[in-house]
Structure formats: C-alpha cells, structure tokens
PDB file of C-alpha atoms and ligand atoms in Angstrom:
ATOM      1  CA  UNK A   1    -187.891   2.618  -6.159  1.00 45.00           C
ATOM      2  CA  UNK A   2    -184.785   5.063  -6.554  1.00 50.00           C
ATOM      3  CA  UNK A   3    -181.852   3.335  -7.494  1.00 48.00           C
ATOM      4  CA  UNK A   4    -178.998   2.923  -9.824  1.00 48.00           C
ATOM      5  CA  UNK A   5    -176.833   0.948 -11.261  1.00 62.00           C
ATOM      6  CA  UNK A   6    -179.854  -1.556 -11.541  1.00 75.00           C
ATOM      7  CA  UNK A   7    -179.226  -3.467 -14.465  1.00 77.00           C
ATOM      8  CA  UNK A   8    -176.556  -5.177 -12.205  1.00 83.00           C
ATOM      9  CA  UNK A   9    -177.609  -5.911  -9.830  1.00 90.00           C
ATOM     10  CA  UNK A  10    -181.049  -7.525 -10.251  1.00 91.00           C
ATOM     11  CA  UNK A  11    -179.330 -10.431 -11.086  1.00 91.00           C
ATOM     12  CA  UNK A  12    -179.592 -10.670  -7.188  1.00 93.00           C
ATOM     13  CA  UNK A  13    -182.877 -12.595  -7.357  1.00 94.00           C
ATOM     14  CA  UNK A  14    -182.680 -14.831 -10.030  1.00 95.00           C
ATOM     15  CA  UNK A  15    -181.755 -17.900  -9.398  1.00 94.00           C
ATOM     16  CA  UNK A  16    -178.233 -19.039 -10.522  1.00 93.00           C
ATOM     17  CA  UNK A  17    -179.563 -22.405 -12.708  1.00 94.00           C
ATOM     18  CA  UNK A  18    -181.823 -19.736 -15.167  1.00 96.00           C
ATOM     19  CA  UNK A  19    -181.339 -19.550 -18.317  1.00 97.00           C
ATOM     20  CA  UNK A  20    -180.227 -15.724 -19.848  1.00 98.00           C
ATOM     21  CA  UNK A  21    -180.262 -15.103 -23.730  1.00 98.00           C
ATOM     22  CA  UNK A  22    -178.953 -11.614 -24.240  1.00 98.00           C
ATOM     23  CA  UNK A  23    -178.289 -10.418 -28.180  1.00 98.00           C
ATOM     24  CA  UNK A  24    -175.144  -9.811 -29.617  1.00 98.00           C
ATOM     25  CA  UNK A  25    -173.760  -7.179 -29.947  1.00 98.00           C
ATOM     26  CA  UNK A  26    -174.653  -5.955 -26.606  1.00 98.00           C
ATOM     27  CA  UNK A  27    -174.758  -3.723 -23.990  1.00 96.00           C
ATOM     28  CA  UNK A  28    -171.673  -5.677 -21.672  1.00 95.00           C
ATOM     29  CA  UNK A  29    -173.349  -4.750 -18.142  1.00 94.00           C
ATOM     30  CA  UNK A  30    -176.676  -7.895 -18.773  1.00 95.00           C
ATOM     31  CA  UNK A  31    -173.865 -10.555 -20.012  1.00 96.00           C
ATOM     32  CA  UNK A  32    -171.111  -9.051 -16.863  1.00 95.00           C
ATOM     33  CA  UNK A  33    -173.230  -9.549 -14.555  1.00 95.00           C
ATOM     34  CA  UNK A  34    -174.398 -13.221 -15.185  1.00 96.00           C
ATOM     35  CA  UNK A  35    -170.895 -13.942 -15.601  1.00 96.00           C
ATOM     36  CA  UNK A  36    -169.784 -12.563 -12.318  1.00 94.00           C
ATOM     37  CA  UNK A  37    -173.181 -14.247 -10.860  1.00 94.00           C
ATOM     38  CA  UNK A  38    -171.918 -18.249 -11.618  1.00 94.00           C
ATOM     39  CA  UNK A  39    -174.907 -18.293 -14.679  1.00 95.00           C
ATOM     40  CA  UNK A  40    -172.428 -18.087 -17.774  1.00 96.00           C
ATOM     41  CA  UNK A  41    -171.272 -21.386 -17.180  1.00 95.00           C
ATOM     42  CA  UNK A  42    -167.897 -21.699 -18.935  1.00 95.00           C
ATOM     43  CA  UNK A  43    -165.986 -19.936 -21.491  1.00 96.00           C
ATOM     44  CA  UNK A  44    -165.734 -21.536 -24.529  1.00 97.00           C
ATOM     45  CA  UNK A  45    -162.674 -20.674 -26.632  1.00 96.00           C
ATOM     46  CA  UNK A  46    -162.855 -21.466 -29.687  1.00 96.00           C
ATOM     47  CA  UNK A  47    -167.031 -20.639 -29.536  1.00 95.00           C
ATOM     48  CA  UNK A  48    -165.450 -17.049 -27.575  1.00 95.00           C
ATOM     49  CA  UNK A  49    -168.142 -18.086 -25.775  1.00 97.00           C
ATOM     50  CA  UNK A  50    -170.086 -18.966 -23.205  1.00 98.00           C
ATOM     51  CA  UNK A  51    -171.775 -22.403 -22.806  1.00 97.00           C
ATOM     52  CA  UNK A  52    -174.699 -20.949 -21.246  1.00 96.00           C
ATOM     53  CA  UNK A  53    -175.722 -18.389 -22.089  1.00 98.00           C
ATOM     54  CA  UNK A  54    -178.693 -17.538 -26.376  1.00 98.00           C
ATOM     55  CA  UNK A  55    -176.946 -15.762 -28.174  1.00 98.00           C
ATOM     56  CA  UNK A  56    -179.072 -13.546 -30.504  1.00 98.00           C
ATOM     57  CA  UNK A  57    -177.304 -11.988 -33.404  1.00 98.00           C
ATOM     58  CA  UNK A  58    -178.813  -8.657 -34.892  1.00 98.00           C
ATOM     59  CA  UNK A  59    -177.419  -7.462 -37.682  1.00 98.00           C
ATOM     60  CA  UNK A  60    -177.687  -6.352 -41.056  1.00 98.00           C
ATOM     61  CA  UNK A  61    -178.982  -9.501 -41.870  1.00 98.00           C
ATOM     62  CA  UNK A  62    -181.546  -9.119 -39.997  1.00 98.00           C
ATOM     63  CA  UNK A  63    -182.576  -5.700 -39.758  1.00 98.00           C
ATOM     64  CA  UNK A  64    -181.106  -5.501 -36.380  1.00 98.00           C
ATOM     65  CA  UNK A  65    -184.820  -7.967 -35.269  1.00 98.00           C
ATOM     66  CA  UNK A  66    -183.746 -10.151 -32.210  1.00 98.00           C
ATOM     67  CA  UNK A  67    -184.938 -13.721 -33.897  1.00 98.00           C
ATOM     68  CA  UNK A  68    -186.513 -15.878 -30.829  1.00 98.00           C
ATOM     69  CA  UNK A  69    -184.402 -18.510 -29.617  1.00 98.00           C
ATOM     70  CA  UNK A  70    -185.167 -21.513 -30.142  1.00 96.00           C
ATOM     71  CA  UNK A  71    -184.956 -23.257 -26.811  1.00 96.00           C
ATOM     72  CA  UNK A  72    -186.313 -22.296 -23.445  1.00 97.00           C
ATOM     73  CA  UNK A  73    -184.753 -19.006 -21.891  1.00 98.00           C
ATOM     74  CA  UNK A  74    -185.639 -17.761 -18.603  1.00 97.00           C
ATOM     75  CA  UNK A  75    -184.441 -14.557 -18.770  1.00 98.00           C
ATOM     76  CA  UNK A  76    -184.568 -12.001 -21.544  1.00 98.00           C
ATOM     77  CA  UNK A  77    -182.304  -9.083 -22.018  1.00 98.00           C
ATOM     78  CA  UNK A  78    -184.003  -6.123 -24.493  1.00 98.00           C
ATOM     79  CA  UNK A  79    -182.701  -2.679 -24.971  1.00 98.00           C
ATOM     80  CA  UNK A  80    -184.312  -0.731 -27.112  1.00 98.00           C
ATOM     81  CA  UNK A  81    -184.073   1.967 -28.632  1.00 98.00           C
ATOM     82  CA  UNK A  82    -180.751   0.226 -28.495  1.00 98.00           C
ATOM     83  CA  UNK A  83    -177.386   0.322 -27.017  1.00 98.00           C
ATOM     84  CA  UNK A  84    -174.732  -0.252 -29.656  1.00 98.00           C
ATOM     85  CA  UNK A  85    -176.892  -0.172 -32.638  1.00 98.00           C
ATOM     86  CA  UNK A  86    -179.285   2.856 -32.219  1.00 98.00           C
ATOM     87  CA  UNK A  87    -181.916   0.801 -33.797  1.00 98.00           C
ATOM     88  CA  UNK A  88    -185.727   0.590 -32.186  1.00 98.00           C
ATOM     89  CA  UNK A  89    -187.725  -2.683 -32.251  1.00 98.00           C
ATOM     90  CA  UNK A  90    -191.685  -1.661 -33.477  1.00 97.00           C
ATOM     91  CA  UNK A  91    -195.097  -2.606 -31.254  1.00 97.00           C
ATOM     92  CA  UNK A  92    -195.532  -6.271 -32.973  1.00 97.00           C
ATOM     93  CA  UNK A  93    -191.624  -7.350 -32.576  1.00 97.00           C
ATOM     94  CA  UNK A  94    -192.628  -6.594 -29.346  1.00 98.00           C
ATOM     95  CA  UNK A  95    -195.447  -8.065 -29.366  1.00 98.00           C
ATOM     96  CA  UNK A  96    -193.383 -11.129 -30.006  1.00 98.00           C
ATOM     97  CA  UNK A  97    -191.618 -11.357 -27.752  1.00 98.00           C
ATOM     98  CA  UNK A  98    -194.134 -10.445 -24.801  1.00 98.00           C
ATOM     99  CA  UNK A  99    -196.407 -13.938 -26.248  1.00 98.00           C
ATOM    100  CA  UNK A 100    -192.942 -15.593 -26.279  1.00 98.00           C
ATOM    101  CA  UNK A 101    -191.977 -14.933 -21.816  1.00 98.00           C
ATOM    102  CA  UNK A 102    -195.556 -16.251 -21.528  1.00 98.00           C
ATOM    103  CA  UNK A 103    -195.372 -19.273 -23.419  1.00 98.00           C
ATOM    104  CA  UNK A 104    -192.219 -20.011 -22.091  1.00 97.00           C
ATOM    105  CA  UNK A 105    -192.708 -19.158 -18.413  1.00 96.00           C
ATOM    106  CA  UNK A 106    -189.425 -16.064 -19.212  1.00 97.00           C
ATOM    107  CA  UNK A 107    -188.943 -13.074 -17.608  1.00 98.00           C
ATOM    108  CA  UNK A 108    -188.371  -9.889 -20.166  1.00 98.00           C
ATOM    109  CA  UNK A 109    -185.166  -7.347 -18.386  1.00 98.00           C
ATOM    110  CA  UNK A 110    -186.363  -4.315 -21.099  1.00 98.00           C
ATOM    111  CA  UNK A 111    -183.676  -1.430 -20.912  1.00 98.00           C
ATOM    112  CA  UNK A 112    -185.542   1.717 -22.024  1.00 98.00           C
ATOM    113  CA  UNK A 113    -182.757   3.803 -20.936  1.00 97.00           C
ATOM    114  CA  UNK A 114    -182.738   5.740 -24.238  1.00 98.00           C
ATOM    115  CA  UNK A 115    -186.722   6.228 -24.323  1.00 97.00           C
ATOM    116  CA  UNK A 116    -186.082   9.829 -24.866  1.00 97.00           C
ATOM    117  CA  UNK A 117    -184.514  10.054 -28.047  1.00 98.00           C
ATOM    118  CA  UNK A 118    -187.286   7.816 -29.588  1.00 98.00           C
ATOM    119  CA  UNK A 119    -188.620  10.824 -32.160  1.00 98.00           C
ATOM    120  CA  UNK A 120    -190.915   8.104 -34.679  1.00 98.00           C
ATOM    121  CA  UNK A 121    -194.340   8.301 -33.740  1.00 95.00           C
ATOM    122  CA  UNK A 122    -194.693   4.252 -33.673  1.00 94.00           C
ATOM    123  CA  UNK A 123    -191.230   3.392 -31.429  1.00 98.00           C
ATOM    124  CA  UNK A 124    -193.130   2.296 -28.745  1.00 98.00           C
ATOM    125  CA  UNK A 125    -191.278   4.549 -25.101  1.00 98.00           C
ATOM    126  CA  UNK A 126    -192.075   1.609 -22.775  1.00 98.00           C
ATOM    127  CA  UNK A 127    -192.478  -2.209 -23.284  1.00 98.00           C
ATOM    128  CA  UNK A 128    -196.146  -1.982 -21.101  1.00 98.00           C
ATOM    129  CA  UNK A 129    -197.322   0.048 -24.653  1.00 98.00           C
ATOM    130  CA  UNK A 130    -197.353  -3.979 -25.649  1.00 98.00           C
ATOM    131  CA  UNK A 131    -200.980  -5.776 -23.755  1.00 97.00           C
ATOM    132  CA  UNK A 132    -199.323  -8.409 -21.856  1.00 98.00           C
ATOM    133  CA  UNK A 133    -196.405  -6.816 -20.633  1.00 98.00           C
ATOM    134  CA  UNK A 134    -196.951  -6.365 -17.574  1.00 98.00           C
ATOM    135  CA  UNK A 135    -197.381 -10.141 -16.607  1.00 98.00           C
ATOM    136  CA  UNK A 136    -194.015 -11.630 -18.508  1.00 98.00           C
ATOM    137  CA  UNK A 137    -191.204  -7.555 -18.178  1.00 98.00           C
ATOM    138  CA  UNK A 138    -189.808  -5.806 -16.003  1.00 98.00           C
ATOM    139  CA  UNK A 139    -188.470  -2.646 -17.412  1.00 98.00           C
ATOM    140  CA  UNK A 140    -184.981  -0.166 -16.678  1.00 97.00           C
ATOM    141  CA  UNK A 141    -185.830   3.301 -17.087  1.00 95.00           C
ATOM    142  CA  UNK A 142    -182.569   5.425 -15.980  1.00 95.00           C
ATOM    143  CA  UNK A 143    -181.377   9.371 -16.025  1.00 96.00           C
ATOM    144  CA  UNK A 144    -177.898   8.966 -16.810  1.00 95.00           C
ATOM    145  CA  UNK A 145    -178.679   9.850 -21.286  1.00 95.00           C
ATOM    146  CA  UNK A 146    -181.749  11.398 -20.451  1.00 95.00           C
ATOM    147  CA  UNK A 147    -180.390  13.767 -18.292  1.00 96.00           C
ATOM    148  CA  UNK A 148    -176.831  13.098 -17.892  1.00 94.00           C
ATOM    149  CA  UNK A 149    -177.152  11.898 -14.610  1.00 95.00           C
ATOM    150  CA  UNK A 150    -173.974   9.026 -15.559  1.00 93.00           C
ATOM    151  CA  UNK A 151    -171.829  10.689 -12.533  1.00 92.00           C
ATOM    152  CA  UNK A 152    -174.220  11.240  -9.787  1.00 93.00           C
ATOM    153  CA  UNK A 153    -176.254   8.184 -10.557  1.00 93.00           C
ATOM    154  CA  UNK A 154    -179.882   7.591 -10.344  1.00 95.00           C
ATOM    155  CA  UNK A 155    -182.581   5.780 -12.515  1.00 94.00           C
ATOM    156  CA  UNK A 156    -185.838   3.336 -11.204  1.00 94.00           C
ATOM    157  CA  UNK A 157    -187.266   0.165 -11.952  1.00 95.00           C
ATOM    158  CA  UNK A 158    -190.589  -0.977 -12.484  1.00 97.00           C
ATOM    159  CA  UNK A 159    -191.714  -4.849 -11.122  1.00 97.00           C
ATOM    160  CA  UNK A 160    -195.221  -5.083 -11.958  1.00 98.00           C
ATOM    161  CA  UNK A 161    -197.211  -6.742  -8.912  1.00 97.00           C
ATOM    162  CA  UNK A 162    -198.385  -9.111 -12.141  1.00 97.00           C
ATOM    163  CA  UNK A 163    -194.433 -10.893 -13.191  1.00 98.00           C
ATOM    164  CA  UNK A 164    -194.327 -13.608 -10.590  1.00 97.00           C
ATOM    165  CA  UNK A 165    -190.275 -16.269 -10.896  1.00 95.00           C
ATOM    166  CA  UNK A 166    -190.820 -19.782  -9.919  1.00 93.00           C
ATOM    167  CA  UNK A 167    -189.577 -20.717  -6.684  1.00 91.00           C
ATOM    168  CA  UNK A 168    -187.244 -24.604  -6.652  1.00 89.00           C
ATOM    169  CA  UNK A 169    -190.817 -25.891  -5.649  1.00 93.00           C
ATOM    170  CA  UNK A 170    -192.509 -24.628  -8.795  1.00 91.00           C
ATOM    171  CA  UNK A 171    -194.760 -21.754  -6.414  1.00 95.00           C
ATOM    172  CA  UNK A 172    -195.296 -17.845  -7.881  1.00 96.00           C
ATOM    173  CA  UNK A 173    -193.462 -15.537  -6.035  1.00 96.00           C
ATOM    174  CA  UNK A 174    -193.181 -11.750  -6.106  1.00 97.00           C
ATOM    175  CA  UNK A 175    -190.618 -10.270  -8.008  1.00 97.00           C
ATOM    176  CA  UNK A 176    -191.455  -6.976  -6.803  1.00 97.00           C
ATOM    177  CA  UNK A 177    -192.004  -8.187  -3.097  1.00 97.00           C
ATOM    178  CA  UNK A 178    -188.005 -10.118  -3.584  1.00 96.00           C
ATOM    179  CA  UNK A 179    -186.606  -6.574  -5.468  1.00 96.00           C
ATOM    180  CA  UNK A 180    -187.598  -5.042  -2.196  1.00 95.00           C
ATOM    181  CA  UNK A 181    -186.823  -6.908   0.259  1.00 95.00           C
ATOM    182  CA  UNK A 182    -182.784  -7.134  -2.150  1.00 94.00           C
ATOM    183  CA  UNK A 183    -182.662  -3.425  -2.146  1.00 93.00           C
ATOM    184  CA  UNK A 184    -183.726  -2.412   0.791  1.00 94.00           C
ATOM    185  CA  UNK A 185    -181.316  -5.316   2.666  1.00 94.00           C
ATOM    186  CA  UNK A 186    -177.854  -4.343   0.201  1.00 93.00           C
ATOM    187  CA  UNK A 187    -178.683  -0.984  -0.872  1.00 91.00           C
ATOM    188  CA  UNK A 188    -181.518   2.116   0.777  1.00 88.00           C
ATOM    189  CA  UNK A 189    -181.774   3.816  -2.269  1.00 89.00           C
ATOM    190  CA  UNK A 190    -179.864   6.909  -3.588  1.00 93.00           C
ATOM    191  CA  UNK A 191    -179.267  10.371  -1.105  1.00 94.00           C
ATOM    192  CA  UNK A 192    -181.674  12.548  -0.901  1.00 95.00           C
ATOM    193  CA  UNK A 193    -179.794  15.264  -3.004  1.00 96.00           C
ATOM    194  CA  UNK A 194    -179.744  12.704  -5.928  1.00 96.00           C
ATOM    195  CA  UNK A 195    -183.762  12.055  -5.103  1.00 96.00           C
ATOM    196  CA  UNK A 196    -184.684  16.603  -5.271  1.00 97.00           C
ATOM    197  CA  UNK A 197    -182.213  16.302  -8.039  1.00 96.00           C
ATOM    198  CA  UNK A 198    -184.448  13.645  -9.915  1.00 96.00           C
ATOM    199  CA  UNK A 199    -187.382  15.517  -9.051  1.00 97.00           C
ATOM    200  CA  UNK A 200    -186.096  18.547 -10.604  1.00 97.00           C
ATOM    201  CA  UNK A 201    -186.379  17.171 -13.518  1.00 96.00           C
ATOM    202  CA  UNK A 202    -190.623  16.739 -14.196  1.00 97.00           C
ATOM    203  CA  UNK A 203    -190.712  20.506 -13.538  1.00 98.00           C
ATOM    204  CA  UNK A 204    -192.087  22.521 -16.362  1.00 98.00           C
ATOM    205  CA  UNK A 205    -188.743  24.207 -16.183  1.00 98.00           C
ATOM    206  CA  UNK A 206    -186.480  20.882 -16.297  1.00 98.00           C
ATOM    207  CA  UNK A 207    -188.603  19.333 -18.763  1.00 97.00           C
ATOM    208  CA  UNK A 208    -187.878  22.021 -21.286  1.00 98.00           C
ATOM    209  CA  UNK A 209    -184.083  21.957 -20.274  1.00 97.00           C
ATOM    210  CA  UNK A 210    -183.830  18.346 -20.894  1.00 97.00           C
ATOM    211  CA  UNK A 211    -186.015  18.350 -23.747  1.00 97.00           C
ATOM    212  CA  UNK A 212    -183.311  21.168 -25.497  1.00 98.00           C
ATOM    213  CA  UNK A 213    -181.022  19.613 -24.665  1.00 97.00           C
ATOM    214  CA  UNK A 214    -181.833  15.749 -26.704  1.00 98.00           C
ATOM    215  CA  UNK A 215    -182.773  18.113 -29.464  1.00 98.00           C
ATOM    216  CA  UNK A 216    -178.721  19.112 -29.837  1.00 98.00           C
ATOM    217  CA  UNK A 217    -177.641  15.682 -29.747  1.00 98.00           C
ATOM    218  CA  UNK A 218    -180.266  13.810 -32.229  1.00 98.00           C
ATOM    219  CA  UNK A 219    -179.317  16.967 -34.004  1.00 98.00           C
ATOM    220  CA  UNK A 220    -175.436  15.776 -33.557  1.00 98.00           C
ATOM    221  CA  UNK A 221    -176.419  12.495 -34.759  1.00 98.00           C
ATOM    222  CA  UNK A 222    -178.216  13.202 -37.724  1.00 98.00           C
ATOM    223  CA  UNK A 223    -175.013  15.406 -39.243  1.00 98.00           C
ATOM    224  CA  UNK A 224    -173.047  12.465 -38.356  1.00 98.00           C
ATOM    225  CA  UNK A 225    -175.381   9.818 -40.017  1.00 98.00           C
ATOM    226  CA  UNK A 226    -175.672  12.366 -42.982  1.00 98.00           C
ATOM    227  CA  UNK A 227    -172.059  13.370 -43.540  1.00 98.00           C
ATOM    228  CA  UNK A 228    -170.764   9.200 -42.752  1.00 98.00           C
ATOM    229  CA  UNK A 229    -173.645   8.618 -46.090  1.00 98.00           C
ATOM    230  CA  UNK A 230    -172.293  11.221 -48.092  1.00 97.00           C
ATOM    231  CA  UNK A 231    -169.024   9.815 -47.893  1.00 96.00           C
ATOM    232  CA  UNK A 232    -170.469   5.997 -48.823  1.00 97.00           C
ATOM    233  CA  UNK A 233    -170.804   4.151 -45.219  1.00 97.00           C
ATOM    234  CA  UNK A 234    -173.911   2.585 -44.543  1.00 98.00           C
ATOM    235  CA  UNK A 235    -174.887   3.469 -41.376  1.00 98.00           C
ATOM    236  CA  UNK A 236    -178.532   2.449 -38.736  1.00 98.00           C
ATOM    237  CA  UNK A 237    -179.214   4.240 -35.734  1.00 98.00           C
ATOM    238  CA  UNK A 238    -179.210   8.189 -35.071  1.00 98.00           C
ATOM    239  CA  UNK A 239    -182.689   8.628 -35.547  1.00 98.00           C
ATOM    240  CA  UNK A 240    -184.462   7.903 -32.076  1.00 98.00           C
ATOM    241  CA  UNK A 241    -181.098   7.287 -30.238  1.00 98.00           C
ATOM    242  CA  UNK A 242    -177.433   8.992 -29.614  1.00 98.00           C
ATOM    243  CA  UNK A 243    -176.061   6.620 -31.307  1.00 98.00           C
ATOM    244  CA  UNK A 244    -175.042   6.080 -35.165  1.00 98.00           C
ATOM    245  CA  UNK A 245    -173.699   1.812 -35.824  1.00 98.00           C
ATOM    246  CA  UNK A 246    -171.658   1.725 -39.087  1.00 98.00           C
ATOM    247  CA  UNK A 247    -170.420  -0.700 -41.234  1.00 98.00           C
ATOM    248  CA  UNK A 248    -167.050  -0.814 -41.872  1.00 96.00           C
ATOM    249  CA  UNK A 249    -165.085  -1.205 -44.843  1.00 92.00           C
ATOM    250  CA  UNK A 250    -165.044  -4.978 -45.782  1.00 93.00           C
ATOM    251  CA  UNK A 251    -161.587  -6.330 -44.960  1.00 95.00           C
ATOM    252  CA  UNK A 252    -160.426  -4.858 -42.435  1.00 97.00           C
ATOM    253  CA  UNK A 253    -161.526  -5.847 -38.107  1.00 98.00           C
ATOM    254  CA  UNK A 254    -163.233  -3.444 -36.262  1.00 98.00           C
ATOM    255  CA  UNK A 255    -160.261  -2.363 -34.360  1.00 98.00           C
ATOM    256  CA  UNK A 256    -157.924  -2.061 -37.694  1.00 98.00           C
ATOM    257  CA  UNK A 257    -160.643   0.775 -38.887  1.00 98.00           C
ATOM    258  CA  UNK A 258    -160.167   1.843 -34.841  1.00 98.00           C
ATOM    259  CA  UNK A 259    -156.505   2.428 -35.712  1.00 98.00           C
ATOM    260  CA  UNK A 260    -157.338   4.032 -38.798  1.00 97.00           C
ATOM    261  CA  UNK A 261    -159.951   6.706 -37.527  1.00 98.00           C
ATOM    262  CA  UNK A 262    -157.703   7.410 -34.605  1.00 98.00           C
ATOM    263  CA  UNK A 263    -154.363   8.269 -36.302  1.00 98.00           C
ATOM    264  CA  UNK A 264    -155.660   9.514 -39.264  1.00 97.00           C
ATOM    265  CA  UNK A 265    -158.646  11.727 -38.581  1.00 98.00           C
ATOM    266  CA  UNK A 266    -157.723  11.925 -34.957  1.00 98.00           C
ATOM    267  CA  UNK A 267    -161.086  10.529 -33.640  1.00 98.00           C
ATOM    268  CA  UNK A 268    -162.869   8.085 -30.828  1.00 97.00           C
ATOM    269  CA  UNK A 269    -165.443   5.762 -31.602  1.00 98.00           C
ATOM    270  CA  UNK A 270    -166.055   2.020 -30.134  1.00 98.00           C
ATOM    271  CA  UNK A 271    -165.613  -1.099 -32.583  1.00 98.00           C
ATOM    272  CA  UNK A 272    -168.017  -2.907 -32.514  1.00 98.00           C
ATOM    273  CA  UNK A 273    -166.244  -6.446 -31.637  1.00 98.00           C
ATOM    274  CA  UNK A 274    -166.610  -4.565 -28.326  1.00 97.00           C
ATOM    275  CA  UNK A 275    -169.824  -5.399 -27.871  1.00 98.00           C
ATOM    276  CA  UNK A 276    -169.520  -9.011 -28.574  1.00 98.00           C
ATOM    277  CA  UNK A 277    -168.853 -10.822 -31.747  1.00 98.00           C
ATOM    278  CA  UNK A 278    -171.959 -10.329 -34.305  1.00 98.00           C
ATOM    279  CA  UNK A 279    -170.947  -6.323 -33.516  1.00 98.00           C
ATOM    280  CA  UNK A 280    -167.365  -7.049 -35.349  1.00 98.00           C
ATOM    281  CA  UNK A 281    -167.369  -5.191 -38.939  1.00 98.00           C
ATOM    282  CA  UNK A 282    -169.071  -2.389 -36.958  1.00 98.00           C
ATOM    283  CA  UNK A 283    -168.059   1.221 -35.349  1.00 98.00           C
ATOM    284  CA  UNK A 284    -169.953   2.565 -32.850  1.00 98.00           C
ATOM    285  CA  UNK A 285    -170.104   7.019 -32.979  1.00 98.00           C
ATOM    286  CA  UNK A 286    -171.870   8.595 -29.582  1.00 98.00           C
ATOM    287  CA  UNK A 287    -173.516  12.187 -30.792  1.00 98.00           C
ATOM    288  CA  UNK A 288    -172.907  13.534 -26.643  1.00 97.00           C
ATOM    289  CA  UNK A 289    -170.415  16.150 -28.051  1.00 97.00           C
ATOM    290  CA  UNK A 290    -170.670  19.228 -28.734  1.00 98.00           C
ATOM    291  CA  UNK A 291    -171.540  21.195 -32.098  1.00 98.00           C
ATOM    292  CA  UNK A 292    -167.941  22.405 -33.441  1.00 98.00           C
ATOM    293  CA  UNK A 293    -166.419  19.046 -32.412  1.00 98.00           C
ATOM    294  CA  UNK A 294    -169.145  17.099 -33.904  1.00 98.00           C
ATOM    295  CA  UNK A 295    -169.089  19.104 -37.381  1.00 98.00           C
ATOM    296  CA  UNK A 296    -165.120  18.868 -37.103  1.00 98.00           C
ATOM    297  CA  UNK A 297    -165.033  15.023 -36.806  1.00 98.00           C
ATOM    298  CA  UNK A 298    -167.024  14.738 -39.937  1.00 98.00           C
ATOM    299  CA  UNK A 299    -164.921  16.765 -41.933  1.00 98.00           C
ATOM    300  CA  UNK A 300    -161.684  14.711 -41.049  1.00 98.00           C
ATOM    301  CA  UNK A 301    -163.585  11.551 -41.905  1.00 97.00           C
ATOM    302  CA  UNK A 302    -164.685  12.786 -45.147  1.00 96.00           C
ATOM    303  CA  UNK A 303    -160.662  14.467 -45.557  1.00 95.00           C
ATOM    304  CA  UNK A 304    -159.297  10.824 -44.627  1.00 90.00           C
TER     305      UNK A 304
HETATM  306  C1  PLP B 401    -175.455   4.266 -20.017  1.00 78.77           C
HETATM  307  C2  PLP B 401    -176.560   2.514 -20.349  1.00 78.77           C
HETATM  308  C3  PLP B 401    -177.624   2.649 -19.401  1.00 78.77           C
HETATM  309  C4  PLP B 401    -177.123   3.422 -17.936  1.00 78.77           C
HETATM  310  O1  PLP B 401    -176.265   2.666 -17.125  1.00 78.77           O
HETATM  311  P1  PLP B 401    -177.099   3.239 -15.483  1.00 78.77           P
HETATM  312  O2  PLP B 401    -176.235   1.976 -14.262  1.00 78.77           O
HETATM  313  O3  PLP B 401    -178.256   4.241 -15.013  1.00 78.77           O
HETATM  314  O4  PLP B 401    -176.349   4.880 -15.466  1.00 78.77           O
HETATM  315  C5  PLP B 401    -177.841   1.989 -18.878  1.00 78.77           C
HETATM  316  N1  PLP B 401    -178.905   1.184 -20.372  1.00 78.77           N
HETATM  317  C6  PLP B 401    -177.751   1.236 -21.218  1.00 78.77           C
HETATM  318  C7  PLP B 401    -178.026   0.159 -22.290  1.00 78.77           C
HETATM  319  C8  PLP B 401    -177.493   2.409 -21.540  1.00 78.77           C
HETATM  320  O5  PLP B 401    -176.280   1.876 -21.968  1.00 78.77           O
END
C-alpha cells in the first residue's frame, strides 16, 4: 500500500481510549498526532508530561534500551535505528517487546525509516525477523531517508493479516481491513508519477545509486563521530544511522549548547530537549550534508 505521512494517519484506526507508550526522547510525530487525536489526556505543566502517555526513557544510563512499561499499554511506538539517538536494538531486545505485546494484547508500531543505514550484521532490518512479530506488529517504511523522498513523499506500511485489534465488545478486528478502508476513503494513495519514482528505487541502477548515497552519509557520520570523540565528547549513534547523539558538557542545557555552537562555530544542530524531557543534556547532529561542510563543521567545533 503506497502512502505517505503514515505515521501520523495510522492513529485514525485506533480508539481514543487506547493507552500509548512512546520512548523519551522520541520522533515528535508519534506524540503530537496522538495529542491532536485527543488520546494524550491533559498536559501536566509541572511534570511536563501528558497524563495518558506512558514515557519510556532512553538515555546513556540504560544504554538506550527502553524498559518494558510497568502497566498495560495498547499501542507502543518503537523506532530503530532510532531518531534522534541513532541507536539500535538487537533481536533479543526486540523479542522482549513482542512477548510483552502478546501478553498484554498490545500493538507495536515499528518505524524502520532508517533501516537502510544499518551496517552491523546482527541488527534486524525489520521487526518481522523476530518470531511472533507478525501477530502483534505493524511496520512503517519510508523512502524519505532511504532515497531522498522527503519532498516527493512516499512510504508504505506493512499490516499482516494476523494482526488483530479488539472492538469495544472484545471481538477481534483486522487492522489490515480497517487501514485499507481508511486509506481508500480519505487518501487513495500517492500520484502515479510518485509511484513510478518509488518503483525506480528497486531497479539495479536505483539500488546502486541509493547504496552510494547512504554510504556517503555514513562516511560523514563516521567523520563526525571520530571528530567529536577526539574533542572528548561522549558520542552515540552514527554507526547504523545518519544521526549522532552527543552528550553535552555538564552544567549547560541543550538550548545553551545550541546557542554556543551557533555563535562560536556557526554550526546548527538540534537540542535534545526538543525530542522530550529525557533528551535534555544531549544534542543531535546529522550526516545529511556534503563531505566538505561536514569536515569544516568538525574543524570549527574543534576550535570552539
Ligand atoms: C524522517 C522520518 C520519517 C519519515 O516520514 P515520512 O512521512 O515518510 O517522510 C519517519 N520516521 C522517522 C523516525 C523519521 O525520522
């Protein structure tokens, strides 16, 4: 099924009474679309959290592996390789989530947008590499990062026929059928031209070009990671991901670091706190630039 901005639209097929778990920090779309749908509950200003959202911290302290929720949740968003942290989960870690979902009748919404950036052998490219996933998980794939489709817009979602939701009487309902109905009523898919462009990704020439592009960005990531480590930063990600997640010096906030980097080095990145409370103290840099600019940016950071 050809579709774009799926991550946001998928919330349409779920009840507003469903409890949602997200990692923290997180790709903001998962949270914001649930807030807009009315599923998040009230915003608690003191705690700086929504009352009906279960936040699962992912920080250096837990090696960027989210802990299973202590309570029952209905929908779980997982994204690996992760945006913003650039970290991954192995098969054993993912299996824990499949088991949790089975036990609690939850649905895992697995975002594999950065799958093409995986370089290490044992990292799963799809959640369906893990036994039992086809009963509890749906998976998003996007051409945005794989093939530079952020402007053209195309992606797809895999909803196995085995994945069932429960209606209000507790009867099983096919999510595949619901999503098909939703798509054919509200959207009808991307344009033919866009579909032909997506098709070209799978030709020999297309595959070769994409591989070359991704290699280029991964080399940038390596340069950033190595450069920052030489300066003395703690750096995460950047191996199976275009993102580098760095721990900023103690005593300043992510936004203060942003200002300093902008003013002293004329380099921009994203403050970790923009991705959630647990992102405070971190900063995201991306490899999506030219080799020359990447090298220049690191040189300037070295002089900071
Ligand atoms: C960029 C990105 C996407 C892309 O979504 P599209 O709507 O297909 O452009 C999806 N998930 C994550 C985590 C991203 O960073």
